[in-house]
Tab-separated table of C-alpha atoms in Angstrom:
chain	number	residue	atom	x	y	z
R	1	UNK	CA	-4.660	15.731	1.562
R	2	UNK	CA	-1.703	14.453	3.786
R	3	UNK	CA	1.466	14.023	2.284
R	4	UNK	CA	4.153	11.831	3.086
R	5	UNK	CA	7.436	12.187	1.472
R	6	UNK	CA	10.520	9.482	0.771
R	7	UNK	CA	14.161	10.270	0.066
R	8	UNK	CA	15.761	9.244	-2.337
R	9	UNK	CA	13.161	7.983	-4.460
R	10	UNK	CA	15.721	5.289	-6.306
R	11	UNK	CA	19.469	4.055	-5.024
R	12	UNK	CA	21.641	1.969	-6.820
R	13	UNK	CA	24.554	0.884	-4.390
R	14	UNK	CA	26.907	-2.415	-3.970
R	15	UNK	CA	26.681	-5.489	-2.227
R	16	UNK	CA	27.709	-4.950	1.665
R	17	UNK	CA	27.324	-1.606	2.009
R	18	UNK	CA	23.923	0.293	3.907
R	19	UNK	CA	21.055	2.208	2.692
R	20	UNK	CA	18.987	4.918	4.701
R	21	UNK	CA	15.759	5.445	3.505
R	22	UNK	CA	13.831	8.665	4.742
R	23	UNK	CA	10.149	8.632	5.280
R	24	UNK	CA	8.307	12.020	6.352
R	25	UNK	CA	5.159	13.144	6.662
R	26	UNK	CA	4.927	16.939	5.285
R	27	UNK	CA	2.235	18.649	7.212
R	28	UNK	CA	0.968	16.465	9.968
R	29	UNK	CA	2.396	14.285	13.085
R	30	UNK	CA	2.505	10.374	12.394
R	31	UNK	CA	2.915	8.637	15.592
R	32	UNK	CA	3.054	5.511	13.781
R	33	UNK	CA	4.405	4.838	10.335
R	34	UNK	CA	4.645	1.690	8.481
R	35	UNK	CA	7.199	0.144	5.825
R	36	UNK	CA	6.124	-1.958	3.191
R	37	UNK	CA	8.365	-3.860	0.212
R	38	UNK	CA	6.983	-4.199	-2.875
R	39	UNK	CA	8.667	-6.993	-5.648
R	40	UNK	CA	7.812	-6.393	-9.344
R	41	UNK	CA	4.195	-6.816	-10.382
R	42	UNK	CA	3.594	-8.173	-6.296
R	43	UNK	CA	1.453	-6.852	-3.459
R	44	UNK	CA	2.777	-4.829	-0.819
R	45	UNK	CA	4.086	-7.048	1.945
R	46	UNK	CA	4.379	-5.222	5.437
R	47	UNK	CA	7.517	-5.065	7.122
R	48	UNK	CA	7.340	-3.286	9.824
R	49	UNK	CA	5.794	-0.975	12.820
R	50	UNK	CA	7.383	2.095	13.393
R	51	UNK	CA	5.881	3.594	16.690
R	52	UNK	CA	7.374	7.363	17.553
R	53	UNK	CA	9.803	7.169	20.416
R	54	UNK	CA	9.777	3.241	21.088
R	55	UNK	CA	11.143	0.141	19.211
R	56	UNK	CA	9.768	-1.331	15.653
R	57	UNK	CA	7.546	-3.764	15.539
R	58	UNK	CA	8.601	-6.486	12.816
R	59	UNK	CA	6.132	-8.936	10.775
R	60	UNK	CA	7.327	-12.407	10.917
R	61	UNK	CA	10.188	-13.390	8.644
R	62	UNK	CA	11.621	-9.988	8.701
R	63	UNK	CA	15.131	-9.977	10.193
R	64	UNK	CA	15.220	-6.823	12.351
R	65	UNK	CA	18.851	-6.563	12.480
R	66	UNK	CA	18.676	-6.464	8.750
R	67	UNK	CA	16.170	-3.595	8.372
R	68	UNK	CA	17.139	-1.187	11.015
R	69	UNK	CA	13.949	1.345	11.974
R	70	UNK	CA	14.291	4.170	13.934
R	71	UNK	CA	11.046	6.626	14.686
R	72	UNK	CA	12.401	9.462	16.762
R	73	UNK	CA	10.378	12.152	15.732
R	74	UNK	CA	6.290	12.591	14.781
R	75	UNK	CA	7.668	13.450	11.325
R	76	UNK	CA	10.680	11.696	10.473
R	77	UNK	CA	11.252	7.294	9.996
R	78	UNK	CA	14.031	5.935	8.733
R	79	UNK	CA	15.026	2.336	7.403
R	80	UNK	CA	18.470	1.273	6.861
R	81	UNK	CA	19.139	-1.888	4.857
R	82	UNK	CA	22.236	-2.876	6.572
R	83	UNK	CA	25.106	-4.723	4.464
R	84	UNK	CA	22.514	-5.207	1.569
R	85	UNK	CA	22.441	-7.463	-1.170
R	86	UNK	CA	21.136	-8.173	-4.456
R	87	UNK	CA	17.961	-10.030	-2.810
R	88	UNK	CA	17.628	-6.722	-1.249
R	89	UNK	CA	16.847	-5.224	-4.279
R	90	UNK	CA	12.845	-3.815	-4.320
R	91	UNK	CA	10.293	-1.375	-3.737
R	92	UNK	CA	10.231	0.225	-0.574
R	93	UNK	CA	7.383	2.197	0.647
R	94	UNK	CA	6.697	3.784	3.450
R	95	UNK	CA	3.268	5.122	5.120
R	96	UNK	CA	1.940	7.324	7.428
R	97	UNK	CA	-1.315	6.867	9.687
R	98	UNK	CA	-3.806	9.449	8.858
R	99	UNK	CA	-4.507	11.943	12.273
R	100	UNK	CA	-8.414	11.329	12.975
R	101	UNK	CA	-9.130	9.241	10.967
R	102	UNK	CA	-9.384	6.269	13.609
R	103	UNK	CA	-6.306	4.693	12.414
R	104	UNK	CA	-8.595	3.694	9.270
R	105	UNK	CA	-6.523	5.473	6.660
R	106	UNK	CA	-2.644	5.908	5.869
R	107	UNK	CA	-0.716	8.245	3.389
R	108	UNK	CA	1.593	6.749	1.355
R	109	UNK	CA	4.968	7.879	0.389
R	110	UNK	CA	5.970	7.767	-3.288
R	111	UNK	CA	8.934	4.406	-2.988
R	112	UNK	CA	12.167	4.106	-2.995
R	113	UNK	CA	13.820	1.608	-5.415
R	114	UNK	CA	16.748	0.133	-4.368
R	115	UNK	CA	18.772	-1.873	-6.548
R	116	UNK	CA	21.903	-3.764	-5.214
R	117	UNK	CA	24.848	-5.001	-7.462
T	1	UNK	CA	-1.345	-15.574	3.392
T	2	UNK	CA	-2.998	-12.437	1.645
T	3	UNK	CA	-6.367	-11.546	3.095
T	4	UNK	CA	-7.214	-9.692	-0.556
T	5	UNK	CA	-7.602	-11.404	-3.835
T	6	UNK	CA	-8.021	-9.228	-6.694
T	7	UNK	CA	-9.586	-10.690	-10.101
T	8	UNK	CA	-8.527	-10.373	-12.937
T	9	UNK	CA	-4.935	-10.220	-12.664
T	10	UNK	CA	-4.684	-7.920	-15.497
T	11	UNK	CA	-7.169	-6.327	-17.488
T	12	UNK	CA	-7.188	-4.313	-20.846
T	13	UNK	CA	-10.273	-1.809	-22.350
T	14	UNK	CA	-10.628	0.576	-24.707
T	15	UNK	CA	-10.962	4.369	-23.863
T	16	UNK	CA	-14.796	4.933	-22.698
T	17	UNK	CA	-15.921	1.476	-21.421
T	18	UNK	CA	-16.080	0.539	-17.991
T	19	UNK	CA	-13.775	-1.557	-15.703
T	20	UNK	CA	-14.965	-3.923	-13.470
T	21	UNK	CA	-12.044	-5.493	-10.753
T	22	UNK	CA	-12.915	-7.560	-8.254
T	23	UNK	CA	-11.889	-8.711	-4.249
T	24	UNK	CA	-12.504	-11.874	-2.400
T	25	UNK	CA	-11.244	-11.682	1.306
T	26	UNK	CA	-11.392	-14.847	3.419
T	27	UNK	CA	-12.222	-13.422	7.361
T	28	UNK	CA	-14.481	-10.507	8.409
T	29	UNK	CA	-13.166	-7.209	8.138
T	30	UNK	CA	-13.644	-3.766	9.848
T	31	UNK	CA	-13.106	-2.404	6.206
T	32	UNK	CA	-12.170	-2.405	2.812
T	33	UNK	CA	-10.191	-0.003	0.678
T	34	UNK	CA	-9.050	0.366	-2.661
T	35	UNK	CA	-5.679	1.856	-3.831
T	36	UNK	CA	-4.575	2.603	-7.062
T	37	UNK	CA	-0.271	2.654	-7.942
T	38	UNK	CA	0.759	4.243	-11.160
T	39	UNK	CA	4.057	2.328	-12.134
T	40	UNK	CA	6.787	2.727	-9.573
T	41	UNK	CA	4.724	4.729	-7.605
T	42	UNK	CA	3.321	5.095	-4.124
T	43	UNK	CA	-0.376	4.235	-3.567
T	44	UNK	CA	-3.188	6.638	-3.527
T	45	UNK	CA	-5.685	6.111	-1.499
T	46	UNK	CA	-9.661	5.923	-3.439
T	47	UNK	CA	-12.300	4.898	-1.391
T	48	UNK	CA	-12.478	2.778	2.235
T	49	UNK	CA	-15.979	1.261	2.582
T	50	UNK	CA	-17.061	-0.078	6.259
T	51	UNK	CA	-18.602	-3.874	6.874
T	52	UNK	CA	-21.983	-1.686	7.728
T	53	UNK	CA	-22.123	-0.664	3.850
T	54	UNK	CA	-23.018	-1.785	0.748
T	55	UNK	CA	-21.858	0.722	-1.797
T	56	UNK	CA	-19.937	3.807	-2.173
T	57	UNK	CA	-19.392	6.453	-4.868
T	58	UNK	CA	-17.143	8.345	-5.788
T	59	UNK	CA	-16.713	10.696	-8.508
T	60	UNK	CA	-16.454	8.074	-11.288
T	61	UNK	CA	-15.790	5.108	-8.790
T	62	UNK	CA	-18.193	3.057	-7.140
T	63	UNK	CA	-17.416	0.405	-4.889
T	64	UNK	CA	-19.729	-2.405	-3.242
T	65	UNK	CA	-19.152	-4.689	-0.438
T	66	UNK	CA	-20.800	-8.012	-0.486
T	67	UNK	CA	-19.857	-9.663	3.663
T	68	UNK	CA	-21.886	-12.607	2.790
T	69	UNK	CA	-20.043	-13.512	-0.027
T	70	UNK	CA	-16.886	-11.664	1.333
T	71	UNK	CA	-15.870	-10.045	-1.876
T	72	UNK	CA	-15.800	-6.532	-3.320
T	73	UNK	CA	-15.603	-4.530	-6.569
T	74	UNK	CA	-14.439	-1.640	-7.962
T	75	UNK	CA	-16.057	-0.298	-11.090
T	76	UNK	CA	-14.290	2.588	-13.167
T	77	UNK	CA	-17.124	3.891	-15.383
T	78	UNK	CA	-16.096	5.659	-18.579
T	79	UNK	CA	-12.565	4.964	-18.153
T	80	UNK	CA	-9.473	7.148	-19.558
T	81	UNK	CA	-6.348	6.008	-20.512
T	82	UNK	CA	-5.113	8.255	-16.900
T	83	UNK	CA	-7.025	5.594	-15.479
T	84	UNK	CA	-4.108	3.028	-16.268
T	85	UNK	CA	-2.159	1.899	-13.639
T	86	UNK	CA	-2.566	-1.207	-10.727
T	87	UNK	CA	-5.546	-0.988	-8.262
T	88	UNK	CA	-5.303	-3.001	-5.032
T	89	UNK	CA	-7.607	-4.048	-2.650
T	90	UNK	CA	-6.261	-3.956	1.407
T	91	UNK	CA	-8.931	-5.665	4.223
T	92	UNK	CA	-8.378	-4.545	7.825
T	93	UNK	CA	-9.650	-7.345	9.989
T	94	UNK	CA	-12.111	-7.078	12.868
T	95	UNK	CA	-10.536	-6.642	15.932
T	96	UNK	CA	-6.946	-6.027	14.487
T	97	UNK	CA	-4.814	-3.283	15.066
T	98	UNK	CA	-5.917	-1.478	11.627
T	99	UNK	CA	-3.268	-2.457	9.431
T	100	UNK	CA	-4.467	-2.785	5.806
T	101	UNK	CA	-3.475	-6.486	4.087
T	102	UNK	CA	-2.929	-6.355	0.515
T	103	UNK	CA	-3.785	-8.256	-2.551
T	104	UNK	CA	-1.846	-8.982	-5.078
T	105	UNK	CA	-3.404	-6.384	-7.213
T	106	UNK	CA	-5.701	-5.781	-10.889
T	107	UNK	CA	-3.537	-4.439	-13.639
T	108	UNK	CA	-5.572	-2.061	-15.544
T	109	UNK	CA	-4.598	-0.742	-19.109
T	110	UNK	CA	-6.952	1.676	-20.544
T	111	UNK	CA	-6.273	2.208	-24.647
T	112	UNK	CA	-6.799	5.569	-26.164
């Protein structure tokens, strides 16, 4: 099957500085990917829309200047936490629409836990 | 609010018996599909079942879909302690743009 790739898988940085988080998909072309946050023993809550080549789309309550998405290739999103802080601290996960599948199915990437001090 | 609501929150077996979690969803859906999370994981994907069906298999999953009552389940038969790890449900709504909602998942501990 698909597979979809994070890096790094855990971060452990200070308050006030920023975090890039890599999300790629290994062997096929994701035109849209999607980013997810995940608090301990909670569902995934979306976050956000990443659409190849054009602007994030952001769920409500999520501050896009906060969580910085860029899409700019078919493989490659990123998120950067910008000036995090210990709230920021989660699960991050990232996934990848499935090509033909109808937009039915998505590959997730393994996480990224971020921990701020 | 959450379209999925797994039940039980958390459930515990022994090695060999079966594992029955369940989903109650509160609008139509397109479709339903169950994940599974090992601890600090990402999510693999197990089966997607359509409104148009009323049961899929596979290997030792089988899944049902129940629109009238808008619920699901997922039953592990002859479970393994691999088996342990969360399992989520995720509706995608009719006439959305295909982006899975998730419970708040079924905690599943399998004993050797």
């Amino acid at each position: 099957g698909a597979v979809v790739s994070q890096h790094p898988s855990w971060v452990i940085c200070k308050s006030g500085t920023s975090v890039k988080i890599e999300c790629r998909s290994l062997d096929f072309q994701a035109t849209t990917m999607f980013w997810y946050r995940q608090f301990p023993k909670q569902s995934l809550m979306l976050m956000a829309t990443s659409n190849e080549g054009s602007k994030a789309t952001y769920e409500q309550g999520v501050e896009k200047d906060k969580f910085l998405i860029n899409h700019a290739s078919l493989t490659l999103s990123t998120l950067t936490v910008t000036s995090a802080h210990p709230e920021d601290s989660s699960f991050y996960i990232c996934s990848a629409r499935a090509p033909n599948s109808k937009g039915e199915t998505q590959y997730f990437g393994p996480g990224t836990r971020l921990l701020v001090l | 609010s959450q379209q999925g609501e797994e039940d039980p929150q958390a459930l515990s077996i022994q090695e060999g018996e079966n594992a029955t979690m369940n989903c109650s969803y509160k609008t139509s859906i397109n479709n339903l599909q169950w994940y599974r999370q090992n601890s600090g994981r990402g999510l693999v994907h197990l089966i997607l079942i359509r409104s148009n069906e009323r049961e899929k298999h596979s290997g030792r999953l089988r899944v049902t879909l129940d629109t009238s009552k808008k619920s699901s389940s997922l039953l592990i038969t002859a479970s393994r302690a691999a088996d342990t790890a969360s399992y989520f449900c995720a509706t995608v709504v009719r006439g959305g743009s295909y982006i899975p909602t998730f419970g708040r998942g079924t905690s599943l501990i399998v004993h050797p």
